Amino acid sequence: SQQGEEDPQALSIQEGENATMNCSYKTSINNLQWYRQNSGRGLVHLILIRSNEREKHSGRLRVTLDTSKKSSSLLITASRAADTASYFCATDQGGSEKLVFGKGTKLTVNP
Amino acid sequence: DAGITQSPRHKVTETGTPVTLRCHQTENHRYMYWYRQDPGHGLRLIHYSYGVKDTDKGEVSDGYSVSRSKTEDFLLTLESATSSQTSVYFCAISDRPGETQYFGPGTRLLVL
């Protein structure tokens, strides 16, 4: 079963706007990760946030984590056409060797 | 990019034939994973390895077997391919359990 579920499934915005994607999960976690996948390519790791962290930044990316609500959000500021991709969250289910991925949010940034 | 390659990158095969996909890494990472990606299902774990000769099942392991005889290679075998195994297969590696994974470019498999 899917641990992480992203919302929305698809998002279309204009270049320069901010994009926000959400992830909900069910069990306790040690960390939550976000990945990007460009069409036809492998996934690329974006950012990892640990269960004792509430917010993390990397360039134009901002990730928040609310363990009480079992949810995370990924904010991409000042979106560019090159940000067009699918974005996945993944969780470790509390220390497992495995990650469980959500089904992803497909982001389209229109020039 | 992490040094991960997958071969073949594309394959067309017939139902009932065995198929082996190879994942090769040059990073000396302990953990290796095989996923399949299908529309509507996201990424699902097939099998993974936590060391040479140490493997375990994932969420969708039926019809698949794996082997890891050396650190750098992780093989996925479809014992008798079925049309339901048409998918894109990704290999991933990690040096710590549950931490960042680095993905290969994928193998597109079509079973006719």
Short mmCIF file of C-alpha atoms in Angstrom, two decimals:
data_model
loop_
_atom_site.label_atom_id
_atom_site.label_comp_id
_atom_site.label_asym_id
_atom_site.label_seq_id
_atom_site.Cartn_x
_atom_site.Cartn_y
_atom_site.Cartn_z
CA SER A 1 0.00 0.00 0.00
CA GLN A 2 1.12 3.57 -0.61
CA GLN A 3 2.53 5.31 2.44
CA GLY A 4 2.76 8.78 0.95
CA GLU A 5 -0.04 10.31 -1.02
CA GLU A 6 0.59 13.53 -2.90
CA ASP A 7 -1.97 16.19 -3.51
CA PRO A 8 -2.88 17.50 -6.02
CA GLN A 9 -2.33 14.82 -8.65
CA ALA A 10 -1.69 17.52 -11.24
CA LEU A 11 -0.88 21.22 -11.06
CA SER A 12 -0.53 23.75 -13.86
CA ILE A 13 0.89 27.22 -13.21
CA GLN A 14 2.55 30.10 -15.01
CA GLU A 15 6.25 30.77 -14.93
CA GLY A 16 7.15 32.93 -11.95
CA GLU A 17 4.34 31.64 -9.75
CA ASN A 18 4.87 29.48 -6.69
CA ALA A 19 3.93 25.80 -6.70
CA THR A 20 2.85 23.94 -3.58
CA MET A 21 2.49 20.18 -3.34
CA ASN A 22 1.38 18.22 -0.33
CA CYS A 23 2.13 14.73 0.95
CA SER A 24 0.28 12.77 3.60
CA TYR A 25 1.51 9.56 5.18
CA LYS A 26 0.16 7.00 7.59
CA THR A 27 2.85 5.56 9.88
CA SER A 28 5.64 7.02 11.96
CA ILE A 29 8.73 8.09 10.07
CA ASN A 30 12.39 8.90 10.65
CA ASN A 31 12.55 11.04 7.54
CA LEU A 32 10.57 12.16 4.52
CA GLN A 33 12.10 12.82 1.13
CA TRP A 34 11.07 14.57 -2.04
CA TYR A 35 12.15 13.49 -5.51
CA ARG A 36 11.69 14.92 -9.00
CA GLN A 37 11.23 12.94 -12.20
CA ASN A 38 11.51 14.50 -15.60
CA SER A 39 9.62 12.73 -18.34
CA GLY A 40 11.28 9.46 -19.30
CA ARG A 41 14.08 9.80 -16.74
CA GLY A 42 14.97 8.36 -13.37
CA LEU A 43 14.05 10.03 -10.10
CA VAL A 44 16.36 12.66 -8.68
CA HIS A 45 16.59 13.34 -4.96
CA LEU A 46 15.66 16.91 -3.99
CA ILE A 47 15.58 17.16 -0.23
CA LEU A 48 15.36 15.08 2.94
CA ILE A 49 13.72 16.31 6.12
CA ARG A 50 14.05 14.42 9.39
CA SER A 51 11.22 13.81 11.82
CA ASN A 52 12.67 16.29 14.34
CA GLU A 53 12.82 19.08 11.76
CA ARG A 54 9.91 21.35 10.87
CA GLU A 55 11.24 23.20 7.85
CA LYS A 56 14.11 22.91 5.42
CA HIS A 57 15.29 25.02 2.49
CA SER A 58 17.34 24.23 -0.58
CA GLY A 59 17.60 26.98 -3.18
CA ARG A 60 14.06 27.70 -4.39
CA LEU A 61 12.68 24.69 -2.51
CA ARG A 62 11.06 24.86 0.89
CA VAL A 63 9.85 21.74 2.64
CA THR A 64 7.78 21.64 5.79
CA LEU A 65 6.94 18.65 7.95
CA ASP A 66 4.14 18.34 10.47
CA THR A 67 4.47 14.99 12.21
CA SER A 68 1.33 15.57 14.28
CA LYS A 69 -0.70 15.76 11.08
CA LYS A 70 1.51 13.26 9.24
CA SER A 71 1.91 15.65 6.35
CA SER A 72 4.56 17.52 4.41
CA SER A 73 4.53 20.21 1.78
CA LEU A 74 6.96 21.13 -0.95
CA LEU A 75 7.01 24.74 -2.11
CA ILE A 76 8.83 25.74 -5.28
CA THR A 77 9.17 29.49 -5.48
CA ALA A 78 9.41 31.51 -8.68
CA SER A 79 8.75 28.47 -10.87
CA ARG A 80 10.49 28.04 -14.20
CA ALA A 81 9.53 26.02 -17.25
CA ALA A 82 12.40 23.69 -16.36
CA ASP A 83 10.59 22.77 -13.13
CA THR A 84 8.01 20.90 -15.21
CA ALA A 85 8.21 17.35 -13.86
CA SER A 86 6.54 14.88 -11.53
CA TYR A 87 7.29 15.22 -7.84
CA PHE A 88 7.18 12.33 -5.40
CA CYS A 89 7.37 12.09 -1.66
CA ALA A 90 8.88 9.04 -0.01
CA THR A 91 8.96 7.89 3.59
CA ASP A 92 11.03 5.34 5.46
CA GLN A 93 8.23 4.00 7.66
CA GLY A 94 10.15 4.59 10.86
CA GLY A 95 13.59 3.23 10.12
CA SER A 96 12.92 0.62 7.48
CA GLU A 97 15.57 -0.17 4.89
CA LYS A 98 12.93 0.57 2.28
CA LEU A 99 11.27 3.74 1.06
CA VAL A 100 7.62 3.90 0.15
CA PHE A 101 6.78 6.35 -2.62
CA GLY A 102 3.57 8.18 -3.33
CA LYS A 103 1.99 8.35 -6.77
CA GLY A 104 3.31 11.83 -7.43
CA THR A 105 2.17 15.29 -8.42
CA LYS A 106 2.59 16.24 -12.07
CA LEU A 107 3.63 19.89 -12.26
CA THR A 108 3.43 21.85 -15.50
CA VAL A 109 4.98 25.31 -15.59
CA ASN A 110 3.81 27.26 -18.60
CA PRO A 111 6.19 29.81 -20.14
CA ASP B 1 25.15 11.78 -11.21
CA ALA B 2 25.66 8.68 -9.13
CA GLY B 3 27.33 5.96 -11.15
CA ILE B 4 24.39 3.72 -11.91
CA THR B 5 23.71 2.09 -15.22
CA GLN B 6 20.93 -0.21 -16.30
CA SER B 7 20.93 -2.62 -19.20
CA PRO B 8 19.25 -3.05 -21.49
CA ARG B 9 17.54 0.33 -21.70
CA HIS B 10 14.76 -1.02 -23.88
CA LYS B 11 13.56 -4.56 -24.44
CA VAL B 12 10.70 -6.22 -26.27
CA THR B 13 10.05 -9.84 -25.45
CA GLU B 14 7.35 -12.46 -25.76
CA THR B 15 5.12 -13.90 -23.08
CA GLY B 16 6.67 -16.91 -21.37
CA THR B 17 10.30 -16.04 -22.03
CA PRO B 18 12.77 -15.32 -19.20
CA VAL B 19 14.19 -11.83 -19.02
CA THR B 20 17.11 -10.52 -16.98
CA LEU B 21 17.71 -6.85 -16.27
CA ARG B 22 21.02 -5.66 -14.93
CA CYS B 23 21.84 -2.81 -12.58
CA HIS B 24 25.48 -1.83 -12.20
CA GLN B 25 26.89 0.72 -9.75
CA THR B 26 30.32 2.20 -9.26
CA GLU B 27 29.54 3.87 -5.90
CA ASN B 28 30.13 0.86 -3.64
CA HIS B 29 26.76 1.44 -1.97
CA ARG B 30 25.48 -1.37 0.19
CA TYR B 31 21.78 -1.13 -0.63
CA MET B 32 20.27 -1.74 -4.06
CA TYR B 33 16.62 -1.69 -5.06
CA TRP B 34 14.45 -2.67 -8.01
CA TYR B 35 11.23 -0.75 -8.63
CA ARG B 36 8.60 -0.82 -11.31
CA GLN B 37 6.69 2.28 -12.36
CA ASP B 38 3.24 2.08 -13.89
CA PRO B 39 0.64 4.77 -14.58
CA GLY B 40 -1.70 5.12 -11.64
CA HIS B 41 0.54 3.10 -9.32
CA GLY B 42 3.57 5.26 -8.89
CA LEU B 43 6.79 3.55 -7.92
CA ARG B 44 6.53 0.10 -6.32
CA LEU B 45 9.35 -1.91 -4.78
CA ILE B 46 9.97 -5.36 -6.26
CA HIS B 47 13.05 -6.62 -4.38
CA TYR B 48 15.98 -5.08 -2.62
CA SER B 49 19.42 -6.09 -1.43
CA TYR B 50 21.19 -5.11 1.76
CA GLY B 51 24.48 -6.76 0.89
CA VAL B 52 26.12 -9.36 -1.30
CA LYS B 53 23.85 -12.40 -1.41
CA ASP B 54 21.39 -10.69 0.98
CA THR B 55 18.04 -9.88 -0.59
CA ASP B 56 14.45 -9.42 0.49
CA LYS B 57 11.05 -9.05 -1.10
CA GLY B 58 9.22 -5.84 -1.74
CA GLU B 59 5.60 -5.02 -2.35
CA VAL B 60 5.25 -6.67 -5.78
CA SER B 61 7.75 -9.54 -5.84
CA ASP B 62 5.62 -12.32 -7.38
CA GLY B 63 7.04 -13.45 -10.71
CA TYR B 64 10.43 -11.83 -10.07
CA SER B 65 13.69 -13.06 -8.62
CA VAL B 66 16.95 -11.25 -7.91
CA SER B 67 20.57 -12.04 -7.37
CA ARG B 68 23.54 -10.10 -6.08
CA SER B 69 26.82 -11.96 -6.33
CA LYS B 70 28.99 -8.85 -6.01
CA THR B 71 28.56 -5.38 -4.61
CA GLU B 72 28.28 -3.61 -7.94
CA ASP B 73 25.70 -5.78 -9.71
CA PHE B 74 22.04 -6.47 -8.91
CA LEU B 75 20.12 -8.61 -11.38
CA LEU B 76 16.36 -8.78 -11.75
CA THR B 77 14.92 -11.84 -13.50
CA LEU B 78 11.42 -12.26 -14.79
CA GLU B 79 11.19 -16.02 -14.72
CA SER B 80 8.43 -16.26 -17.32
CA ALA B 81 7.43 -12.84 -18.59
CA THR B 82 3.75 -11.89 -18.70
CA SER B 83 2.03 -8.92 -20.28
CA SER B 84 1.31 -7.54 -16.80
CA GLN B 85 5.06 -7.12 -16.35
CA THR B 86 5.21 -4.56 -19.13
CA SER B 87 6.55 -1.57 -17.25
CA VAL B 88 9.43 0.77 -16.68
CA TYR B 89 11.95 -0.71 -14.26
CA PHE B 90 14.23 1.43 -12.13
CA CYS B 91 17.21 0.46 -10.09
CA ALA B 92 18.28 2.58 -7.12
CA ILE B 93 21.18 2.54 -4.69
CA SER B 94 21.75 3.90 -1.22
CA ASP B 95 24.59 3.84 1.28
CA ARG B 96 22.29 4.00 4.32
CA PRO B 97 18.93 2.33 4.92
CA GLY B 98 15.93 4.58 4.51
CA GLU B 99 18.05 7.49 3.34
CA THR B 100 18.65 9.14 -0.02
CA GLN B 101 18.36 6.83 -3.00
CA TYR B 102 20.05 7.41 -6.35
CA PHE B 103 18.23 6.14 -9.39
CA GLY B 104 19.36 4.66 -12.67
CA PRO B 105 17.92 5.77 -16.02
CA GLY B 106 15.38 2.97 -16.22
CA THR B 107 14.59 0.04 -18.52
CA ARG B 108 11.46 0.05 -20.65
CA LEU B 109 10.17 -3.51 -20.99
CA LEU B 110 7.38 -4.51 -23.32
CA VAL B 111 6.02 -8.05 -23.05
CA LEU B 112 3.95 -9.07 -26.08
#
